[in-house]
XYZ file of N, CA and C in Angstrom:
729
model
N 107.628 123.621 129.115
C 106.319 123.796 128.492
C 106.418 124.526 127.168
N 107.279 125.548 127.128
C 107.441 126.289 125.877
C 108.016 125.407 124.794
N 108.910 124.468 125.200
C 109.484 123.547 124.226
C 108.426 122.634 123.643
N 107.528 122.156 124.512
C 106.456 121.300 124.034
C 105.538 122.033 123.082
N 105.232 123.299 123.412
C 104.372 124.071 122.522
C 105.026 124.289 121.172
N 106.346 124.529 121.203
C 107.073 124.756 119.946
C 107.036 123.518 119.081
N 107.160 122.350 119.705
C 107.129 121.112 118.937
C 105.777 120.898 118.285
N 104.715 121.235 119.023
C 103.385 121.044 118.477
C 103.113 121.955 117.293
N 103.709 123.144 117.315
C 103.454 124.097 116.243
C 104.395 123.928 115.065
N 105.405 123.061 115.242
C 106.384 122.836 114.181
C 105.876 121.751 113.241
N 105.670 122.033 111.938
C 105.175 121.014 110.998
C 106.058 119.793 110.930
N 107.371 120.000 111.080
C 108.287 118.855 110.998
C 108.026 117.878 112.133
N 107.683 118.428 113.321
C 107.423 117.568 114.465
C 106.152 116.760 114.278
N 105.279 117.234 113.421
C 104.027 116.519 113.154
C 104.168 115.531 112.010
N 105.396 115.323 111.586
C 105.632 114.350 110.532
C 105.625 114.940 109.139
N 105.563 116.262 109.032
C 105.563 116.907 107.726
C 106.981 117.325 107.385
N 107.517 116.753 106.348
C 108.891 117.043 105.958
C 108.938 117.564 104.533
N 109.890 118.434 104.285
C 110.075 118.924 102.919
C 110.540 117.773 102.050
N 110.105 117.720 100.781
C 110.516 116.615 99.907
C 112.023 116.581 99.724
N 112.581 115.364 99.684
C 114.022 115.216 99.511
C 114.454 115.764 98.169
N 115.569 116.458 98.160
C 116.084 117.042 96.925
C 117.151 116.146 96.316
N 117.402 116.358 95.034
C 118.478 115.617 94.394
C 119.799 116.000 95.031
N 120.693 115.019 95.160
C 122.016 115.272 95.740
C 122.958 115.935 94.738
N 122.458 116.214 93.527
C 123.306 116.694 92.443
C 122.934 118.117 92.032
N 123.942 118.851 91.583
C 123.691 120.180 91.034
C 123.117 120.051 89.626
N 122.597 121.141 89.104
C 122.063 121.111 87.744
C 123.133 120.733 86.736
N 124.344 121.230 86.938
C 125.437 120.899 86.014
C 125.797 119.420 86.090
N 125.776 118.863 87.302
C 126.086 117.439 87.452
C 125.008 116.576 86.798
N 123.755 116.948 86.952
C 122.662 116.190 86.335
C 122.772 116.241 84.820
N 123.064 117.417 84.286
C 123.231 117.528 82.827
C 124.398 116.657 82.361
N 125.476 116.627 83.122
C 126.626 115.813 82.733
C 126.310 114.324 82.789
N 125.535 113.912 83.788
C 125.125 112.506 83.889
C 124.397 112.073 82.623
N 123.409 112.849 82.209
C 122.610 112.441 81.056
C 123.343 112.691 79.734
N 124.265 113.635 79.725
C 125.086 113.815 78.529
C 125.960 112.590 78.295
N 126.516 112.048 79.379
C 127.343 110.845 79.249
C 126.500 109.645 78.825
N 125.304 109.527 79.394
C 124.411 108.451 78.950
C 124.115 108.579 77.458
N 123.947 109.813 76.991
C 123.612 110.023 75.574
C 124.769 109.671 74.660
N 125.993 109.871 75.138
C 127.164 109.483 74.354
C 127.322 107.966 74.351
N 127.067 107.353 75.488
C 127.184 105.897 75.599
C 126.137 105.178 74.753
N 124.892 105.676 74.778
C 123.791 105.058 74.026
C 122.992 106.176 73.332
N 123.431 106.604 72.160
C 122.757 107.725 71.488
C 121.285 107.465 71.194
N 120.934 106.233 70.858
C 119.543 105.889 70.538
C 119.123 104.657 71.333
N 118.879 104.806 72.624
C 118.514 103.647 73.443
C 117.148 103.100 73.045
N 117.003 101.796 73.126
C 115.750 101.150 72.745
C 115.257 100.252 73.873
N 113.947 100.192 74.014
C 113.371 99.224 74.934
C 113.598 97.820 74.421
N 113.656 96.848 75.301
C 114.020 95.485 74.910
C 112.830 94.533 74.785
N 111.613 95.026 74.980
C 110.445 94.191 74.760
C 110.139 94.129 73.265
N 110.043 92.929 72.726
C 109.766 92.761 71.300
C 108.283 93.010 71.018
N 108.015 93.744 69.938
C 106.637 94.051 69.566
C 106.608 94.468 68.107
N 105.419 94.478 67.529
C 105.277 94.813 66.110
C 104.385 96.023 65.879
N 103.630 96.412 66.872
C 102.722 97.552 66.747
C 102.338 98.028 68.146
N 101.611 99.134 68.275
C 101.241 99.618 69.614
C 100.480 98.599 70.455
N 99.636 97.790 69.812
C 98.880 96.798 70.579
C 99.791 95.732 71.171
N 100.678 95.171 70.370
C 101.564 94.137 70.905
C 102.531 94.729 71.939
N 102.901 96.004 71.785
C 103.712 96.655 72.817
C 102.926 96.730 74.119
N 101.675 97.175 74.038
C 100.836 97.268 75.230
C 100.733 95.918 75.925
N 100.473 94.865 75.169
C 100.364 93.529 75.752
C 101.684 93.103 76.380
N 102.786 93.345 75.693
C 104.093 92.950 76.217
C 104.406 93.652 77.534
N 104.069 94.933 77.617
C 104.354 95.663 78.853
C 103.467 95.168 79.990
N 102.202 94.878 79.705
C 101.322 94.304 80.724
C 101.888 92.977 81.225
N 102.378 92.160 80.313
C 102.925 90.854 80.696
C 104.247 90.970 81.453
N 104.945 92.099 81.286
C 106.275 92.238 81.875
C 106.261 92.577 83.358
N 105.099 92.881 83.916
C 105.022 93.173 85.347
C 105.539 91.985 86.149
N 106.520 92.226 87.026
C 107.137 91.176 87.850
C 107.693 90.038 87.000
N 108.182 90.387 85.823
C 108.815 89.406 84.939
C 109.941 90.100 84.185
N 110.843 89.326 83.608
C 111.943 89.911 82.847
C 111.539 90.089 81.386
N 112.172 91.051 80.728
C 111.916 91.251 79.306
C 112.295 90.007 78.500
N 113.379 89.357 78.905
C 113.818 88.145 78.202
C 112.745 87.075 78.277
N 112.188 86.868 79.462
C 111.155 85.873 79.634
C 109.886 86.199 78.876
N 109.516 87.476 78.855
C 108.320 87.900 78.117
C 108.529 87.686 76.620
N 109.701 88.061 76.119
C 109.970 87.906 74.688
C 109.887 86.446 74.238
N 110.373 85.543 75.069
C 110.321 84.122 74.718
C 108.882 83.653 74.552
N 108.002 84.168 75.402
C 106.600 83.749 75.354
C 105.827 84.436 74.233
N 106.136 85.702 73.977
C 105.305 86.464 73.037
C 105.672 86.261 71.570
N 106.833 85.704 71.288
C 107.181 85.476 69.876
C 106.145 84.579 69.208
N 105.797 83.495 69.851
C 104.777 82.597 69.295
C 103.389 83.218 69.406
N 103.131 83.910 70.522
C 101.816 84.523 70.721
C 101.514 85.578 69.664
N 102.450 86.485 69.444
C 102.198 87.576 68.499
C 102.165 87.101 67.044
N 102.712 85.933 66.800
C 102.637 85.367 65.440
C 101.206 84.994 65.080
N 100.388 84.729 66.089
C 98.995 84.346 65.819
C 97.992 85.382 66.310
N 98.431 86.315 67.173
C 97.496 87.296 67.738
C 98.186 88.637 67.904
N 98.161 89.451 66.846
C 98.806 90.757 66.905
C 97.807 91.904 66.806
N 96.530 91.602 66.975
C 95.481 92.625 66.991
C 94.527 92.303 68.136
N 93.761 93.286 68.609
C 92.779 93.004 69.671
C 91.781 91.929 69.271
N 91.348 91.940 68.008
C 90.376 90.939 67.558
C 90.946 89.525 67.651
N 92.158 89.339 67.157
C 92.786 88.017 67.209
C 93.060 87.582 68.638
N 93.452 88.527 69.494
C 93.739 88.195 70.890
C 92.460 87.797 71.608
N 91.393 88.572 71.404
C 90.120 88.247 72.054
C 89.598 86.889 71.596
N 89.834 86.577 70.331
C 89.359 85.301 69.785
C 90.070 84.109 70.416
N 91.279 84.304 70.908
C 92.001 83.209 71.554
C 91.284 82.743 72.818
N 90.801 83.720 73.591
C 90.205 83.379 74.879
C 91.268 83.198 75.948
N 90.843 83.230 77.204
C 91.787 83.191 78.317
C 92.609 81.905 78.358
N 91.966 80.770 78.183
C 92.684 79.501 78.331
C 93.754 79.321 77.257
N 93.423 79.640 76.029
C 94.399 79.502 74.949
C 95.539 80.497 75.122
N 95.192 81.737 75.499
C 96.237 82.733 75.751
C 97.139 82.271 76.889
N 96.547 81.728 77.940
C 97.339 81.262 79.087
C 98.341 80.195 78.678
N 97.981 79.378 77.697
C 98.903 78.324 77.259
C 100.151 78.904 76.601
N 100.042 80.106 76.043
C 101.200 80.755 75.420
C 102.102 81.423 76.459
N 101.511 81.898 77.548
C 102.275 82.736 78.483
C 102.476 82.077 79.844
N 102.290 80.769 79.935
C 102.345 80.104 81.235
C 103.734 80.158 81.869
N 104.777 80.483 81.111
C 106.119 80.605 81.690
C 106.338 81.959 82.361
N 105.367 82.855 82.222
C 105.463 84.193 82.813
C 104.737 84.200 84.157
N 105.311 84.855 85.142
C 104.680 84.927 86.449
C 103.295 85.558 86.389
N 102.386 85.040 87.222
C 101.010 85.538 87.317
C 100.276 85.434 85.978
N 100.585 84.388 85.229
C 100.101 84.320 83.853
C 98.583 84.225 83.742
N 97.926 83.606 84.696
C 96.471 83.474 84.596
C 95.784 84.837 84.763
N 96.203 85.597 85.731
C 95.624 86.922 85.928
C 95.948 87.838 84.754
N 97.168 87.709 84.229
C 97.568 88.523 83.080
C 96.763 88.140 81.836
N 96.502 86.854 81.664
C 95.686 86.422 80.525
C 94.295 87.032 80.616
N 93.739 87.032 81.812
C 92.412 87.622 82.024
C 92.422 89.104 81.656
N 93.456 89.826 82.098
C 93.540 91.254 81.809
C 93.746 91.540 80.323
N 94.587 90.744 79.665
C 94.861 90.965 78.242
C 93.610 90.737 77.401
N 92.855 89.713 77.719
C 91.603 89.476 76.989
C 90.628 90.620 77.258
N 90.538 91.057 78.523
C 89.615 92.141 78.874
C 89.997 93.457 78.202
N 91.293 93.780 78.173
C 91.696 95.035 77.541
C 91.515 94.960 76.026
N 91.708 93.773 75.454
C 91.472 93.606 74.013
C 90.007 93.872 73.678
N 89.125 93.330 74.484
C 87.689 93.538 74.264
C 87.310 95.000 74.451
N 87.945 95.657 75.412
C 87.677 97.086 75.637
C 88.137 97.922 74.446
N 89.301 97.599 73.901
C 89.802 98.339 72.743
C 88.863 98.184 71.549
N 88.371 96.975 71.346
C 87.449 96.725 70.237
C 86.166 97.529 70.421
N 85.638 97.522 71.644
C 84.353 98.161 71.917
C 84.434 99.683 71.986
N 85.539 100.207 72.541
C 85.577 101.642 72.869
C 86.412 102.502 71.938
N 87.386 101.912 71.248
C 88.283 102.768 70.468
C 88.571 102.230 69.074
N 87.689 101.394 68.550
C 87.905 100.864 67.211
C 89.179 100.062 67.096
N 89.562 99.401 68.183
C 90.762 98.546 68.266
C 92.069 99.327 68.336
N 91.995 100.655 68.360
C 93.215 101.464 68.439
C 93.654 101.624 69.889
N 94.971 101.613 70.108
C 95.509 101.836 71.448
C 95.451 103.333 71.745
N 94.869 103.734 72.867
C 94.783 105.160 73.198
C 96.153 105.802 73.354
N 96.202 107.112 73.145
C 97.469 107.833 73.236
C 97.619 108.629 74.528
N 96.558 108.716 75.323
C 96.635 109.495 76.554
C 96.768 108.583 77.766
N 97.415 109.101 78.808
C 97.606 108.323 80.025
C 96.263 107.986 80.675
N 95.356 108.951 80.678
C 94.060 108.733 81.322
C 93.311 107.563 80.687
N 93.327 107.496 79.372
C 92.639 106.407 78.685
C 93.363 105.077 78.879
N 94.673 105.120 78.845
C 95.445 103.888 78.984
C 95.254 103.255 80.360
N 95.334 104.066 81.420
C 95.238 103.487 82.765
C 93.826 103.010 83.082
N 92.857 103.351 82.251
C 91.490 102.850 82.457
C 91.332 101.418 81.941
N 92.338 100.933 81.194
C 92.276 99.581 80.643
C 92.652 98.548 81.708
N 92.055 97.363 81.677
C 92.398 96.311 82.646
C 93.887 95.968 82.615
N 94.504 95.934 83.787
C 95.901 95.535 83.897
C 96.909 96.609 83.545
N 96.442 97.823 83.241
C 97.348 98.895 82.830
C 97.475 99.930 83.940
N 98.691 100.075 84.472
C 98.978 101.088 85.473
C 99.746 102.244 84.865
N 100.174 103.151 85.695
C 100.852 104.354 85.222
C 102.163 104.033 84.515
N 102.929 103.075 85.062
C 104.200 102.719 84.431
C 103.979 102.163 83.036
N 103.025 101.247 82.908
C 102.712 100.666 81.599
C 102.275 101.747 80.622
N 101.417 102.640 81.085
C 100.942 103.729 80.226
C 102.105 104.598 79.758
N 103.017 104.901 80.646
C 104.157 105.742 80.280
C 105.049 105.073 79.244
N 105.265 103.761 79.389
C 106.080 103.041 78.409
C 105.426 103.100 77.031
N 104.133 102.843 76.975
C 103.414 102.844 75.689
C 103.421 104.241 75.076
N 103.181 105.258 75.888
C 103.183 106.630 75.385
C 104.532 107.003 74.785
N 105.597 106.538 75.430
C 106.946 106.850 74.949
C 107.313 106.042 73.713
N 107.213 104.716 73.810
C 107.721 103.853 72.745
C 106.805 103.797 71.529
N 105.505 103.892 71.744
C 104.570 103.791 70.615
C 104.243 105.144 70.000
N 104.227 106.191 70.853
C 103.724 107.476 70.377
C 104.713 108.634 70.531
N 105.939 108.337 70.933
C 106.990 109.351 70.943
C 106.824 110.464 71.951
N 106.142 110.185 73.056
C 105.963 111.197 74.089
C 107.035 111.042 75.162
N 107.519 112.146 75.688
C 108.562 112.122 76.713
C 107.935 111.802 78.069
N 108.137 110.581 78.548
C 107.616 110.149 79.839
C 108.713 109.426 80.609
N 108.524 109.309 81.904
C 109.439 108.549 82.750
C 108.676 107.364 83.325
N 108.965 106.179 82.834
C 108.312 104.964 83.321
C 109.176 104.378 84.430
N 108.769 104.561 85.674
C 109.589 104.143 86.808
C 109.371 102.667 87.114
N 110.307 101.844 86.656
C 110.280 100.424 86.984
C 111.203 100.178 88.180
N 111.462 98.916 88.496
C 112.299 98.614 89.659
C 113.721 99.134 89.497
N 114.236 99.134 88.258
C 115.601 99.621 88.031
C 115.695 101.123 88.297
N 114.783 101.877 87.728
C 114.820 103.331 87.912
C 114.576 103.697 89.371
N 113.627 103.024 90.008
C 113.335 103.306 91.411
C 114.573 103.050 92.269
N 115.270 101.939 91.994
C 116.478 101.607 92.746
C 117.571 102.644 92.528
N 117.843 102.970 91.281
C 118.915 103.916 90.974
C 118.630 105.291 91.558
N 117.407 105.769 91.364
C 117.054 107.110 91.827
C 117.299 107.265 93.322
N 117.015 106.200 94.074
C 117.231 106.247 95.521
C 118.666 105.900 95.898
N 119.265 104.922 95.226
C 120.614 104.486 95.585
C 121.635 105.599 95.412
N 121.581 106.300 94.297
C 122.596 107.325 94.031
C 122.134 108.721 94.432
N 120.908 108.845 94.928
C 120.428 110.142 95.394
C 120.007 111.086 94.290
N 119.753 110.539 93.097
C 119.382 111.396 91.972
C 117.979 111.972 92.138
N 117.031 111.125 92.519
C 115.648 111.577 92.721
C 115.013 110.691 93.774
N 115.415 110.842 95.025
C 114.910 109.952 96.073
C 113.411 110.113 96.283
N 112.754 108.988 96.527
C 111.318 109.006 96.771
C 110.864 107.686 97.337
N 109.757 107.712 98.057
C 109.242 106.498 98.679
C 108.344 105.701 97.745
N 107.858 106.336 96.700
C 106.966 105.649 95.762
C 107.431 105.923 94.335
N 107.058 105.065 93.394
C 107.399 105.332 91.989
C 106.873 106.682 91.499
N 105.688 107.072 91.939
C 105.127 108.357 91.511
C 105.983 109.521 91.990
N 106.501 109.432 93.210
C 107.370 110.488 93.724
C 108.655 110.571 92.917
N 109.237 109.411 92.625
C 110.472 109.388 91.832
C 110.213 109.935 90.434
N 109.107 109.541 89.823
C 108.757 110.026 88.486
C 108.653 111.543 88.467
N 107.942 112.103 89.436
C 107.747 113.559 89.479
C 109.076 114.296 89.638
N 109.964 113.760 90.483
C 111.256 114.419 90.702
C 112.151 114.320 89.475
N 112.157 113.158 88.832
C 112.972 113.003 87.628
C 112.492 113.950 86.521
N 111.183 114.046 86.345
C 110.650 114.953 85.313
C 111.034 116.391 85.600
N 111.191 116.720 86.878
C 111.531 118.091 87.265
C 113.006 118.406 87.058
N 113.885 117.426 87.303
C 115.320 117.730 87.292
C 116.029 117.389 85.984
N 115.484 116.470 85.190
C 116.175 116.078 83.952
C 116.061 117.196 82.923
N 117.165 117.608 82.325
C 117.107 118.654 81.297
C 116.152 118.255 80.175
N 115.323 119.191 79.708
C 114.309 118.874 78.701
C 114.859 118.185 77.453
N 116.067 118.564 77.022
C 116.611 117.975 75.804
C 117.071 116.529 75.996
N 117.099 116.043 77.233
C 117.453 114.653 77.497
C 116.261 113.832 77.985
N 115.106 114.459 78.164
C 113.987 113.799 78.821
C 113.435 112.617 78.025
N 113.385 112.735 76.697
C 112.741 111.688 75.909
C 113.411 110.324 76.087
N 114.744 110.291 76.093
C 115.453 109.011 76.211
C 115.812 108.660 77.655
N 115.526 109.547 78.599
C 116.031 109.383 79.966
C 115.607 108.071 80.611
N 114.345 107.666 80.438
C 113.921 106.460 81.146
C 114.594 105.213 80.574
N 114.868 105.198 79.268
C 115.592 104.058 78.704
C 117.041 104.042 79.181
N 117.677 105.204 79.235
C 119.053 105.250 79.738
C 119.120 104.719 81.162
N 118.190 105.148 81.996
C 118.218 104.728 83.394
C 117.894 103.241 83.550
N 116.918 102.758 82.790
C 116.579 101.332 82.858
C 117.763 100.474 82.443
N 118.381 100.808 81.323
C 119.511 100.012 80.836
C 120.706 100.128 81.768
N 120.905 101.289 82.356
C 121.994 101.464 83.320
C 121.761 100.576 84.539
N 120.502 100.516 84.986
C 120.195 99.675 86.133
C 120.253 98.195 85.824
N 119.888 97.839 84.617
C 119.861 96.430 84.224
C 121.262 95.861 84.026
N 122.172 96.672 83.470
C 123.470 96.137 83.085
C 124.661 96.683 83.874
N 124.496 97.779 84.579
C 125.628 98.369 85.305
C 125.319 98.519 86.798
N 124.366 99.362 87.121
C 124.035 99.617 88.529
C 123.039 98.566 89.004
N 123.497 97.317 89.031
C 122.631 96.172 89.296
C 122.230 96.091 90.773
N 121.143 95.369 91.004
C 120.575 95.325 92.348
C 121.543 94.733 93.371
N 122.121 93.575 93.060
C 122.950 92.889 94.056
C 124.323 93.516 94.199
N 124.936 93.839 93.071
C 126.281 94.408 93.120
C 126.485 95.311 91.918
N 126.483 96.619 92.148
C 126.701 97.533 91.020
C 128.103 97.382 90.444
N 128.196 97.463 89.128
C 129.474 97.322 88.442
C 130.105 98.697 88.275
N 130.582 99.246 89.368
C 131.119 100.607 89.359
C 132.274 100.802 88.375
N 133.174 99.826 88.201
C 134.256 100.024 87.233
C 133.766 100.241 85.806
N 132.566 99.781 85.491
C 132.029 99.936 84.135
C 131.106 101.146 84.006
N 130.974 101.910 85.076
C 129.997 102.998 85.122
C 130.552 104.291 84.549
N 129.831 104.887 83.608
C 130.299 106.123 82.966
C 130.072 107.345 83.835
N 129.337 107.196 84.940
C 129.125 108.343 85.834
C 129.714 108.082 87.220
N 130.647 107.129 87.318
C 131.180 106.711 88.617
C 131.813 107.869 89.375
N 132.482 108.778 88.683
C 133.160 109.874 89.379
C 132.188 110.961 89.831
N 130.953 110.937 89.296
C 129.931 111.903 89.716
C 129.009 111.286 90.758
N 128.846 109.980 90.696
C 127.876 109.260 91.528
C 128.087 109.524 93.014
N 126.992 109.761 93.727
C 127.043 110.050 95.158
C 126.436 108.921 95.997
N 126.442 107.713 95.448
C 125.937 106.569 96.209
C 126.762 106.372 97.472
N 126.098 105.963 98.548
C 126.788 105.788 99.824
C 127.782 104.634 99.768
N 127.453 103.599 99.001
C 128.340 102.450 98.890
C 128.639 102.162 97.428
N 129.904 101.848 97.150
C 130.317 101.498 95.799
C 131.205 100.271 95.861
N 131.329 99.569 94.743
C 132.233 98.440 94.705
C 133.653 98.943 94.881
N 134.504 98.108 95.469
C 135.831 98.550 95.888
C 136.706 99.011 94.735
N 136.626 98.315 93.611
C 137.474 98.668 92.464
C 136.788 99.759 91.652
N 137.359 100.947 91.650
C 136.725 102.076 90.994
C 137.600 102.561 89.844
N 136.981 103.038 88.762
C 137.762 103.587 87.665
C 138.305 104.971 88.013
N 139.291 105.407 87.233
C 139.816 106.763 87.423
C 138.741 107.759 87.014
N 138.726 108.976 87.629
C 137.735 109.978 87.248
C 137.736 110.254 85.766
N 136.581 110.461 85.207
C 136.448 110.692 83.772
C 136.499 112.169 83.451
N 137.160 112.490 82.363
C 137.114 113.854 81.862
C 135.811 114.032 81.091
N 135.295 115.259 81.003
C 134.070 115.474 80.245
C 134.194 114.930 78.837
N 133.115 114.306 78.334
C 133.137 113.711 77.016
C 132.693 114.738 75.986
N 133.363 114.745 74.843
C 132.920 115.628 73.761
C 133.627 116.966 73.759
């Protein structure tokens, strides 16, 4: 009976668990991002755009799609519609004809026209700079807002896409069950002087090295620090600190 009472009074027994911590020490985390900074001193997002508005549209279109696929569709689109006014003037059907190769293109066309009209009506066609204003736009979630804030306005944000979510959990850097949990943990553990470029480093690392199906561990600059449970069999020799 006493055991049962103890279980009832224990928060862990009621399903309340302390948040998972990073598997890495502060020094290891700093070394991870220092190596990323040496590998890619000025990382860039791969969505093509010409201004904050076309960036916003490109990121909205990139949901459940590849950057390569979005770029192929938007080159012709942005040549004729690079402002909210021009985009709204196209209308849903004409816009859909430009982006039909992108997944969920009809719903995305509806959202892009709606957000264009909102920008014209509410902000003089300017793209908002705050997360609260951005996420109020049709089709814009927290990840999209974070990308725009970072790439268009130079704010240090962590946009957790599928690559970052996978890496954070796979290697134990910032484990979490939701993108918001991973974002909060990454913002807490990444050294401030590396925070601005961190999401691009992680995205590119996930896209080209720590891939979903088979991570390319021999090409990984943090392979000797990585604490992933499984790695590809062929591993590089441990790296000495760079610099």
